[in-house]
PDB file of C-alpha atoms in Angstrom:
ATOM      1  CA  UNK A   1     117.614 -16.593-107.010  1.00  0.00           C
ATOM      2  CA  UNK A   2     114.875 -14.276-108.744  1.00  0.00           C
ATOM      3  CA  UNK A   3     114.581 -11.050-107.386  1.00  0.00           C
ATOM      4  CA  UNK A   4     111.756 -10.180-104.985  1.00  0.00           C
ATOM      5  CA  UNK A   5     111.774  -6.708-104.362  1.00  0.00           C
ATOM      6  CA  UNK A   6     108.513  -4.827-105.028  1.00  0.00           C
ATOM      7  CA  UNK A   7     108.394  -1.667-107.507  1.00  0.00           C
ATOM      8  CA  UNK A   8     109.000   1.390-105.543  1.00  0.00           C
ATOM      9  CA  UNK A   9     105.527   2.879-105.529  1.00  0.00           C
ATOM     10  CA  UNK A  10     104.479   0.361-103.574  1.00  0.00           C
ATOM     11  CA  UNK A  11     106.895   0.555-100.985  1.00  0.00           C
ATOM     12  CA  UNK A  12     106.266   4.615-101.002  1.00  0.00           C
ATOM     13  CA  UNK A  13     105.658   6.377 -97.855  1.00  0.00           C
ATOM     14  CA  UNK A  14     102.446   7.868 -99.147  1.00  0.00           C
ATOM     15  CA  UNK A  15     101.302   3.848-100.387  1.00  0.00           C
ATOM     16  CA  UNK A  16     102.132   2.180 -96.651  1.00  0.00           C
ATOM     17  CA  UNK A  17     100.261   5.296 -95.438  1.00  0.00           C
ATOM     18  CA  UNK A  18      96.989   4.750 -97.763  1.00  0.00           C
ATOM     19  CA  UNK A  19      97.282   1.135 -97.133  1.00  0.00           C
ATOM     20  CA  UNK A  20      97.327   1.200 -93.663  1.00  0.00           C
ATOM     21  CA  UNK A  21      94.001   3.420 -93.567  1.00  0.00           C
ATOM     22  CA  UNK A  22      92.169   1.367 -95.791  1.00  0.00           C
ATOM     23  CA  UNK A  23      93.364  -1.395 -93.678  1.00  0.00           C
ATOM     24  CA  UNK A  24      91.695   0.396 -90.526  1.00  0.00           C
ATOM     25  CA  UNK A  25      88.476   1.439 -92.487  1.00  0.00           C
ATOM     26  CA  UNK A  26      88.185  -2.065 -93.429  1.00  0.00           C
ATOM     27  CA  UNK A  27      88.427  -2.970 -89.818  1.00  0.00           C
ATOM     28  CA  UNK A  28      86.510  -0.146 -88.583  1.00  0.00           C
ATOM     29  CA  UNK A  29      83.394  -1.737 -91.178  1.00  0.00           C
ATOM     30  CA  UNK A  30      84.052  -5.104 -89.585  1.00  0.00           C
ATOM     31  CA  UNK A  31      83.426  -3.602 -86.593  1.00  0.00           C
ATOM     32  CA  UNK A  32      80.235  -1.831 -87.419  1.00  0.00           C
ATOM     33  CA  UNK A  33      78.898  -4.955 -88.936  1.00  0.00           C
ATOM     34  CA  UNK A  34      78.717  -6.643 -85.860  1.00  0.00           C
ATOM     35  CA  UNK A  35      77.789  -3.730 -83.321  1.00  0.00           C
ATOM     36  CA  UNK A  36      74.248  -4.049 -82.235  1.00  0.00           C
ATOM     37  CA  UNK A  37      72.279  -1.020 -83.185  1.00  0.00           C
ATOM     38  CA  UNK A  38      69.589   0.591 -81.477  1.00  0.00           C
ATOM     39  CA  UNK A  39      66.949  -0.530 -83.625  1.00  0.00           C
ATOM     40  CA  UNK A  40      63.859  -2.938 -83.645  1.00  0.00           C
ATOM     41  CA  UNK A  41      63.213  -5.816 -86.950  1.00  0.00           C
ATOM     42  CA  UNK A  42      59.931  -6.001 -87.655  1.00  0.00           C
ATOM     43  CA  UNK A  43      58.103  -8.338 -90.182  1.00  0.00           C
ATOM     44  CA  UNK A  44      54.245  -9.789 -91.300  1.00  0.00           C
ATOM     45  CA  UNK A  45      52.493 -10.950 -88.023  1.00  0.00           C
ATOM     46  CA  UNK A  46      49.445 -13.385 -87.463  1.00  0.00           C
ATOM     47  CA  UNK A  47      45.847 -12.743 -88.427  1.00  0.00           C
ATOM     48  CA  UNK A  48      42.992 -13.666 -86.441  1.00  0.00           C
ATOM     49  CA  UNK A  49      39.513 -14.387 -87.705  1.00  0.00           C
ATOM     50  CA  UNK A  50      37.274 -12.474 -85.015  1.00  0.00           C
ATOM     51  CA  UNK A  51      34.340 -14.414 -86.884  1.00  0.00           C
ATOM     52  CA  UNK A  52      36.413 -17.549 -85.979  1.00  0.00           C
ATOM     53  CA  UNK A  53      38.467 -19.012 -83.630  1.00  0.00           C
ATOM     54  CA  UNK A  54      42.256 -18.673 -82.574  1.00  0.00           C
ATOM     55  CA  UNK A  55      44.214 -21.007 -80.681  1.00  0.00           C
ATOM     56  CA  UNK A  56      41.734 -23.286 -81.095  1.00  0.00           C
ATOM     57  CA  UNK A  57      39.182 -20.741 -78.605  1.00  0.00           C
ATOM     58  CA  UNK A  58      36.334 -18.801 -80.016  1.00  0.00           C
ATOM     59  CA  UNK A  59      37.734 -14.814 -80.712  1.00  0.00           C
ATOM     60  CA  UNK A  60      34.227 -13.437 -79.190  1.00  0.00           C
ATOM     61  CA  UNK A  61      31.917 -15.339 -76.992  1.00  0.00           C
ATOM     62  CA  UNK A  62      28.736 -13.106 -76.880  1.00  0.00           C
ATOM     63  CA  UNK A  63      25.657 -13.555 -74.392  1.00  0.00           C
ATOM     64  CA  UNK A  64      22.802 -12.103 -73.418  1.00  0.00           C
ATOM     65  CA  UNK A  65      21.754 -11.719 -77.269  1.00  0.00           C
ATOM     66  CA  UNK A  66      20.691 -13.783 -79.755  1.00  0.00           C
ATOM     67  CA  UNK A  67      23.849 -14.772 -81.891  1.00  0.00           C
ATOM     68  CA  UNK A  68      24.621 -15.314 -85.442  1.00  0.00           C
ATOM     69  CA  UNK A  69      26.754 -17.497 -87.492  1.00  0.00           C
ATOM     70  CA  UNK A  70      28.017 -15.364 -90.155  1.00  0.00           C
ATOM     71  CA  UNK A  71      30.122 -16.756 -93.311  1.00  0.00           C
ATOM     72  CA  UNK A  72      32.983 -14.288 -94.964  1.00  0.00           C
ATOM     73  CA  UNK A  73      36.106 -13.721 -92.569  1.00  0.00           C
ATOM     74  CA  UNK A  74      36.932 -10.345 -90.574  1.00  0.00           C
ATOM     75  CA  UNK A  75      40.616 -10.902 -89.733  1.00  0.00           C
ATOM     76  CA  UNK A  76      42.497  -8.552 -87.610  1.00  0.00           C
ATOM     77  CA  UNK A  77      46.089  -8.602 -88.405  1.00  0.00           C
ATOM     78  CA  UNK A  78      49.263  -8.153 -86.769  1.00  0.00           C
ATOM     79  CA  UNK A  79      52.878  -7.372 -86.896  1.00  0.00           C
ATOM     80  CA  UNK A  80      55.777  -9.463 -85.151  1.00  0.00           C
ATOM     81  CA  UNK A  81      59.182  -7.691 -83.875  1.00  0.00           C
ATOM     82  CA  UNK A  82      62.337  -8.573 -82.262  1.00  0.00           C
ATOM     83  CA  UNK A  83      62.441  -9.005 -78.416  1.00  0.00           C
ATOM     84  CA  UNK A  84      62.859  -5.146 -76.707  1.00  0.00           C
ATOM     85  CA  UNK A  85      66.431  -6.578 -75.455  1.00  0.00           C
ATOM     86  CA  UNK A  86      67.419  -7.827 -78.735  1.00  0.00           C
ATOM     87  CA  UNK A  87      69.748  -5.322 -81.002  1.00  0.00           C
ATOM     88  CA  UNK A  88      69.720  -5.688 -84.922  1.00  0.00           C
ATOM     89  CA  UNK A  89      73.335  -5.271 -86.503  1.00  0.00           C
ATOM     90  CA  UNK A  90      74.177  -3.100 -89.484  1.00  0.00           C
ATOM     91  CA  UNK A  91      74.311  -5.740 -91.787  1.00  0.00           C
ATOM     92  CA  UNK A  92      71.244  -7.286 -90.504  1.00  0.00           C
ATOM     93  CA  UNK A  93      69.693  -3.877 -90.763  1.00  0.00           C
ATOM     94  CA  UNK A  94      70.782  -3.432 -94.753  1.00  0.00           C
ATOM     95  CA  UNK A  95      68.991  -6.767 -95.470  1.00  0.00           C
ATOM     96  CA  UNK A  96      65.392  -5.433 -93.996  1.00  0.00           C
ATOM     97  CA  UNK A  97      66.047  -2.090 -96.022  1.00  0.00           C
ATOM     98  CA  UNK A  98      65.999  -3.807 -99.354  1.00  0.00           C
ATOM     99  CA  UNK A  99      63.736  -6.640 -98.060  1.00  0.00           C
ATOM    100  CA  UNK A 100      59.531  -5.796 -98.631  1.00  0.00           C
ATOM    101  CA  UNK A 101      58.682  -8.109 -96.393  1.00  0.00           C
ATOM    102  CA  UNK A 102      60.623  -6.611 -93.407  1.00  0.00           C
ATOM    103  CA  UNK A 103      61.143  -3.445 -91.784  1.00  0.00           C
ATOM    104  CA  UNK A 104      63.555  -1.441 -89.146  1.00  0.00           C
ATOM    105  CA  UNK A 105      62.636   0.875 -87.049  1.00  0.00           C
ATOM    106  CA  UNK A 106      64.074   2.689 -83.691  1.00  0.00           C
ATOM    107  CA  UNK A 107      63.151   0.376 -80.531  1.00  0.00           C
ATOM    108  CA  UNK A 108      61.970   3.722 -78.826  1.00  0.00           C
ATOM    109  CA  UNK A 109      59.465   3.639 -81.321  1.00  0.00           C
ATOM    110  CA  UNK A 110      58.051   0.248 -81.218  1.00  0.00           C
ATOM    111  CA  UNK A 111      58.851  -0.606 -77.226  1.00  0.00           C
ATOM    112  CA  UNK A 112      58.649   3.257 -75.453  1.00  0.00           C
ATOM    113  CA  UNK A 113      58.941   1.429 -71.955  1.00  0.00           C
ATOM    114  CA  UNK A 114      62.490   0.072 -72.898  1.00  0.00           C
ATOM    115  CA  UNK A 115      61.781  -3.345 -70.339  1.00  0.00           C
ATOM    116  CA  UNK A 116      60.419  -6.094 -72.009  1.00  0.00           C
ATOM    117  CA  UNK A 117      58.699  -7.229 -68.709  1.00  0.00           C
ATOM    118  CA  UNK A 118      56.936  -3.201 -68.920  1.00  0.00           C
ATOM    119  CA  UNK A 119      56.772  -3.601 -72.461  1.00  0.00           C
ATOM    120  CA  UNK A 120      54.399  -6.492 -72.495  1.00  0.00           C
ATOM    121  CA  UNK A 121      52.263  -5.138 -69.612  1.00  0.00           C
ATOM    122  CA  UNK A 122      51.834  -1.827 -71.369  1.00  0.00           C
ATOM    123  CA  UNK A 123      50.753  -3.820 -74.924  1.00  0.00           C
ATOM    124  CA  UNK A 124      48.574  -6.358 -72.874  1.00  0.00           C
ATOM    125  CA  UNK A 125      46.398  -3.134 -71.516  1.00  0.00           C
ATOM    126  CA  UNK A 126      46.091  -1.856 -74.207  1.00  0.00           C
ATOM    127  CA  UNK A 127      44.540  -5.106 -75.490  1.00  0.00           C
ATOM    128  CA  UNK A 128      42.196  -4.502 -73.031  1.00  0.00           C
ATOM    129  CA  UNK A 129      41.296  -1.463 -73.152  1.00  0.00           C
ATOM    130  CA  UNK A 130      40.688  -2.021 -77.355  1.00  0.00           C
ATOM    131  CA  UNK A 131      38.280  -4.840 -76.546  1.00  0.00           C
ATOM    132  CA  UNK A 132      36.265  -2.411 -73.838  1.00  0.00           C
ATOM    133  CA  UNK A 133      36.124   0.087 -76.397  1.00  0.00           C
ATOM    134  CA  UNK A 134      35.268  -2.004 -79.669  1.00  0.00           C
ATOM    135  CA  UNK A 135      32.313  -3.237 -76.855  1.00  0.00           C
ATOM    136  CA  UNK A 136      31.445  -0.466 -76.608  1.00  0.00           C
ATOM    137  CA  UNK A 137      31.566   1.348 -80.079  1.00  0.00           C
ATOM    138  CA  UNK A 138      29.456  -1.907 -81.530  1.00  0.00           C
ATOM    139  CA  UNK A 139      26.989  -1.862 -78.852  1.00  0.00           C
ATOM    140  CA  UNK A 140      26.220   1.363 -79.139  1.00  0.00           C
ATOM    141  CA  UNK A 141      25.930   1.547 -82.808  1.00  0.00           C
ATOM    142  CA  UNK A 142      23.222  -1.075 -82.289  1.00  0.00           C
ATOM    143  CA  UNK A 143      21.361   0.593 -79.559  1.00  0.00           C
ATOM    144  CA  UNK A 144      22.286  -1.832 -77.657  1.00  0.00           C
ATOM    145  CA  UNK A 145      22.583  -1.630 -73.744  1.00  0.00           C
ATOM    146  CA  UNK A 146      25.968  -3.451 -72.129  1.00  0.00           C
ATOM    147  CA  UNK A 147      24.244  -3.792 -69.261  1.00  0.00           C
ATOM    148  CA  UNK A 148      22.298  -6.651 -70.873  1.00  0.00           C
ATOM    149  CA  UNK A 149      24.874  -7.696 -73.899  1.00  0.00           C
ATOM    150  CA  UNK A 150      28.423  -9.409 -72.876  1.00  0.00           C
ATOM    151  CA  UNK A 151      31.233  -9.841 -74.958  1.00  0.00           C
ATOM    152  CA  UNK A 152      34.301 -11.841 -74.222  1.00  0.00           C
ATOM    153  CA  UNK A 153      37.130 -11.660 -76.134  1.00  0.00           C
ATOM    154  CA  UNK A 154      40.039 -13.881 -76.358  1.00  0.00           C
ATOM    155  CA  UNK A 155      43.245 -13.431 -78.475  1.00  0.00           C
ATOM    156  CA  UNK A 156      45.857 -15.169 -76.822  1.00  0.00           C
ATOM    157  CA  UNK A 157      48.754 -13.347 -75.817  1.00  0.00           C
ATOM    158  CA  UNK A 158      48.448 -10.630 -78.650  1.00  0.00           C
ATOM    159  CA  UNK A 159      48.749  -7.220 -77.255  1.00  0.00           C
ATOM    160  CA  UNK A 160      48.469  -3.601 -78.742  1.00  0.00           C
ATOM    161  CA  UNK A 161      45.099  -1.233 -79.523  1.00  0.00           C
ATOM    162  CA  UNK A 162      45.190  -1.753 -83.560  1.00  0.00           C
ATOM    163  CA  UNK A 163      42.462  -5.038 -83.551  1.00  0.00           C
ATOM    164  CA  UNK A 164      39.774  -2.327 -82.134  1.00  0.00           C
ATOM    165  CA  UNK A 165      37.883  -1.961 -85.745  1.00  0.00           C
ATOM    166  CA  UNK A 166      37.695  -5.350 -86.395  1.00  0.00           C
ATOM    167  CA  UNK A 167      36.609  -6.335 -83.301  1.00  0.00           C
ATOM    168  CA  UNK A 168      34.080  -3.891 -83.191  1.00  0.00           C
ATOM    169  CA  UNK A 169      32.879  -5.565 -86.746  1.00  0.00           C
ATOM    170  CA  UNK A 170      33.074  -9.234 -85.346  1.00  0.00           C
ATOM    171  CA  UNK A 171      30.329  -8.219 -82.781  1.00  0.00           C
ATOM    172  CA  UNK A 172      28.284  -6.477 -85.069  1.00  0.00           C
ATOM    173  CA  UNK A 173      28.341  -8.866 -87.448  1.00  0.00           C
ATOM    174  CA  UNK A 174      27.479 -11.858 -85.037  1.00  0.00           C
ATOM    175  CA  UNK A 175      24.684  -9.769 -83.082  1.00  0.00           C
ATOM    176  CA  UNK A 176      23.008  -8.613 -86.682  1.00  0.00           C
ATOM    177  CA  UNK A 177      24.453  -8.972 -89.386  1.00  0.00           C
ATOM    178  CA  UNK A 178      23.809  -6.282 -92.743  1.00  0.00           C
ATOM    179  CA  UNK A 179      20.847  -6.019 -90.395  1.00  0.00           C
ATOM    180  CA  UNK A 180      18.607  -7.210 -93.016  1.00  0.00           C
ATOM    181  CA  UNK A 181      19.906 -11.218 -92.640  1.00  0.00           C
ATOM    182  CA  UNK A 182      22.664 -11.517 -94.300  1.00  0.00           C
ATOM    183  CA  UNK A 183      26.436 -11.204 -93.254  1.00  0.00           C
ATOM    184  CA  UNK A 184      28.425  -7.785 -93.304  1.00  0.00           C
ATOM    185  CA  UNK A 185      31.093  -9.327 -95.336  1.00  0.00           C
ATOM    186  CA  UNK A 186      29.530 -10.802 -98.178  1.00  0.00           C
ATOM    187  CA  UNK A 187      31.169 -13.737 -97.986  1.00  0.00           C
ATOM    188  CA  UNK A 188      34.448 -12.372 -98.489  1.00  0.00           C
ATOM    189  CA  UNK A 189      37.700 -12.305 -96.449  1.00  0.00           C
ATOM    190  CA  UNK A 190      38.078  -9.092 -95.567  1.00  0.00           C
ATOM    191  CA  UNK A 191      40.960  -8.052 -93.375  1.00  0.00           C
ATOM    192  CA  UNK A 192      41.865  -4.557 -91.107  1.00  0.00           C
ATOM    193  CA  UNK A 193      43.662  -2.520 -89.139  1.00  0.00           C
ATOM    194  CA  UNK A 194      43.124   1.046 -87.025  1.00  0.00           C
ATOM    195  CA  UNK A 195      42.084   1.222 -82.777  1.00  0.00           C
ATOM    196  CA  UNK A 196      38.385   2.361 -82.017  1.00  0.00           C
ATOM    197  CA  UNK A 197      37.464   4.627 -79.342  1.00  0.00           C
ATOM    198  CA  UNK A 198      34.346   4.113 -77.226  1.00  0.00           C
ATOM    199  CA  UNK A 199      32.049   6.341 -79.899  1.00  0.00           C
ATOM    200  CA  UNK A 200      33.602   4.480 -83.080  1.00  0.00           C
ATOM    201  CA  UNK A 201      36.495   6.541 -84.115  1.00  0.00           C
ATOM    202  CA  UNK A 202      38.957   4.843 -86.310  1.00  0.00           C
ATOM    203  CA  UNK A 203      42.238   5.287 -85.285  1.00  0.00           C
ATOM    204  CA  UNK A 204      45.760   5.340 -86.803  1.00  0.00           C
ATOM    205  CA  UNK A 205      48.307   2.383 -85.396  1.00  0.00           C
ATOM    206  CA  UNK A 206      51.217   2.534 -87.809  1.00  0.00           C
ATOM    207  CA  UNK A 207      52.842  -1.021 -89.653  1.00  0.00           C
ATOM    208  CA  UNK A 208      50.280  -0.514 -91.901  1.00  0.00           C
ATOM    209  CA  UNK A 209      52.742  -1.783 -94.801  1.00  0.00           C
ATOM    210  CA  UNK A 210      53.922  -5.034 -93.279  1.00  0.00           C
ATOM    211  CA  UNK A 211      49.983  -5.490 -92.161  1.00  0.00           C
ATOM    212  CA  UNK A 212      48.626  -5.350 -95.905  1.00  0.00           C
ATOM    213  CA  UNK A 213      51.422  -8.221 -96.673  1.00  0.00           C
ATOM    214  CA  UNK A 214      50.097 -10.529 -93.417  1.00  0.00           C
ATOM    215  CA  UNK A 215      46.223  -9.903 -94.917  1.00  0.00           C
ATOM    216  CA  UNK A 216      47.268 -11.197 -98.459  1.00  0.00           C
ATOM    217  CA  UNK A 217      48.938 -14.450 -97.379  1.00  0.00           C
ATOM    218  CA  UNK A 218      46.455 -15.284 -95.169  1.00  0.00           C
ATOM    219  CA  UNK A 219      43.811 -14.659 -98.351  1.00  0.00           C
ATOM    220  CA  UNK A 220      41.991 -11.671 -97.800  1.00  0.00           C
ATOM    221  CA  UNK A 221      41.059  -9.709-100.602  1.00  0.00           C
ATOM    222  CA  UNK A 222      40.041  -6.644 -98.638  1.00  0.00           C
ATOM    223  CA  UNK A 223      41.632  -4.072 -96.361  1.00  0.00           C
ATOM    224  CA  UNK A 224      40.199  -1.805 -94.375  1.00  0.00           C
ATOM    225  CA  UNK A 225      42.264   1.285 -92.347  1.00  0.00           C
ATOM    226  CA  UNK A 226      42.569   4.022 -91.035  1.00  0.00           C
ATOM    227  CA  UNK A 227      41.919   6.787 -93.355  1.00  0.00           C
ATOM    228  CA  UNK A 228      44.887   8.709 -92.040  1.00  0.00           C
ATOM    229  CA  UNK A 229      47.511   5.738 -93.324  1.00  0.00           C
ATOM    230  CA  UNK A 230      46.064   5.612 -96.924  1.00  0.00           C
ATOM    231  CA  UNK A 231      49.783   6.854 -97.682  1.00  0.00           C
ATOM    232  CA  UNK A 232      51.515   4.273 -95.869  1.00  0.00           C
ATOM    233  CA  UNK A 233      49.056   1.388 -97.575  1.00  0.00           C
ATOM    234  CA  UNK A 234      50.072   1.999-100.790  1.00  0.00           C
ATOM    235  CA  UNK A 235      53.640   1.013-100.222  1.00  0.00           C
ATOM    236  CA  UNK A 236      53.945  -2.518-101.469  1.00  0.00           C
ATOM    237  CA  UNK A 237      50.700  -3.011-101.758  1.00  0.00           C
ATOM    238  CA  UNK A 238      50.005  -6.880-102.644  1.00  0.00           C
ATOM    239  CA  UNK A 239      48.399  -7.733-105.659  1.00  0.00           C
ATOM    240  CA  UNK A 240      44.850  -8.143-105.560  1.00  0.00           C
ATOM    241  CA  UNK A 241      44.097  -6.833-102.001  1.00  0.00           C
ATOM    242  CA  UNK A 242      41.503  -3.645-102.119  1.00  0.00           C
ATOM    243  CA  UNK A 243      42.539  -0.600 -99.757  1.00  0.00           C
ATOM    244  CA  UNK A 244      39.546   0.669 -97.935  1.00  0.00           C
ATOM    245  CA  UNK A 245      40.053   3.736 -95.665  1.00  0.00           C
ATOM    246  CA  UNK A 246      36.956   4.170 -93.202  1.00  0.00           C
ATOM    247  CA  UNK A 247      36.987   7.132 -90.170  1.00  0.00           C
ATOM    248  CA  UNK A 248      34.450   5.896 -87.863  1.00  0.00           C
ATOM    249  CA  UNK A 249      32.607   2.202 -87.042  1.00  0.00           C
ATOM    250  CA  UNK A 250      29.827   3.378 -89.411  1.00  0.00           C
ATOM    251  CA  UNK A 251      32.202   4.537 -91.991  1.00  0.00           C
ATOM    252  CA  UNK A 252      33.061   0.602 -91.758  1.00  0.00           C
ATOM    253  CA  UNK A 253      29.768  -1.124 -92.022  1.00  0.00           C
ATOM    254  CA  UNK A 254      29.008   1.593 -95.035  1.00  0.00           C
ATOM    255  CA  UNK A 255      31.897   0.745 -97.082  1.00  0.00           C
ATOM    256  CA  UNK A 256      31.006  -3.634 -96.579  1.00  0.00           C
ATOM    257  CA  UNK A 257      27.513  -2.723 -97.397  1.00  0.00           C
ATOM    258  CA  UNK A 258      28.974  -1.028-100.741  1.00  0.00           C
ATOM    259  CA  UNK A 259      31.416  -3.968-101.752  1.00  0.00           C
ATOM    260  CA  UNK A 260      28.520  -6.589-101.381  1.00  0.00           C
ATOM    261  CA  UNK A 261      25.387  -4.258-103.576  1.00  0.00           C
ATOM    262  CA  UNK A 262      27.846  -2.793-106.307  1.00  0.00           C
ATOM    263  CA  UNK A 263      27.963   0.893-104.569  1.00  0.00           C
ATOM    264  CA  UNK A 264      30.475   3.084-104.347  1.00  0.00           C
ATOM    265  CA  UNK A 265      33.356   1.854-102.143  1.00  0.00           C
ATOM    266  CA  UNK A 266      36.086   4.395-100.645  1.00  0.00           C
ATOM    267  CA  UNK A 267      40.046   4.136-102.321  1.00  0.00           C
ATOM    268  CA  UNK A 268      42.742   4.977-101.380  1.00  0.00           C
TER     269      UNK A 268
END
């Protein structure tokens, strides 16, 4: 019968003992893969043409005015994220890290309210309040009065300030334009980001990264943002897509009218 015994320093009180914590750390890692940690996935979100349509139902509905049709795209873009309940795990988490196309972040920081129910009320008001203030912003840059201009806007069930800019655009370009008959965009399919206060004040929103990846699939070759997140932007920026960082509503318009006559267009 052929001997089985195993060589001494492996049957050493110091090997068991360094076998039996590696056997634990492995454990303890097995463990951890599978906790769920306090943290949110993000990734790319829609786009919505606020020239256009989505869901099939016209993004602005505008009376009182006479309205344009204009050609180009101004797309408002988005970012998508796991449910406020739902907890990433490590491993899960290590893919997004190395993954361009995802991100993690702390829930706190994407759902503050904790409850999903509060969660979505808190996102859907601010919805609202973005389209009053875009209203507002673009009416007033026109000299318009709101007392004789509505503006109706309709995008579904997506929530959150950040479509304010492009909103604001959308009207201006459907009530007039470059102001001298043609379209604000040129044609082109310009995409942004940033919320817009009732005087036109472009505002940070953050996801600026993922945002710039959701513009270039959905073919726009321009971005425009928040002036403050020009950082941010250039992380992964996708090939081909022109960063444009604007301050106010006016800023905006300035920086379209520059793309389409050769000027002098901002950079980040």
């Amino acid at each position: 019968m052929p001997d089985t015994k195993l060589p001494p320093a492996l049957t050493a009180p110091r090997t068991r003992a360094l076998a039996l914590c590696g056997a634990l750390i492995a454990a303890l890692f097995g463990v951890a893969a599978f906790v769920p940690l306090p943290y949110t996935l993000t990734w790319p979100g829609v786009t919505a043409d606020t020239l256009g349509s989505y869901q099939d139902k016209p993004v602005l509905t505008i009376t009182g005015a006479p309205v344009r049709t204009p050609s180009g795209e101004l797309r408002m873009v988005t970012i998508s994220a796991t449910n406020p309940g739902e907890k990433t795990t490590f491993w899960r988490s290590l893919r997004a890290w190395f993954d361009q196309d995802e991100a993690i972040r702390p829930t706190e920081t994407v759902y503050p309210q904790g409850d999903p129910a509060k969660a979505e009320e808190v996102t859907a008001q601010q919805m609202v309040e973005s389209q009053d203030s875009a209203t507002a912003a673009a009416l007033s840059y026109l000299h318009l009065s709101p007392d004789q201009v509505k503006v109706k806007v309709d995008l579904g069930d997506i929530g959150g300030p950040s479509a304010g800019q492009m909103l604001a655009l959308g009207i201006v370009d459907k009530l007039a334009g470059d102001g001298k008959g043609g379209d604000l965009t040129g044609g082109l399919k310009v995409a942004g980001t940033g919320t817009i206060d009732d005087q036109g004040a472009v505002g940070a929103v953050g996801g600026v990264p993922l945002k710039t990846q959701a513009a270039a699939r959905d073919g726009a070759t321009v971005f425009l943002l928040p002036k403050d997140e020009c950082a941010d932007a250039k992380v992964n920026t996708p090939a081909g897509l022109r960063l444009v960082p604007v301050g106010t509503l006016g800023e905006a318009v300035s920086a379209l009218d520059a793309l389409r006559t050769g000027g002098a267009v901002p950079s980040c």
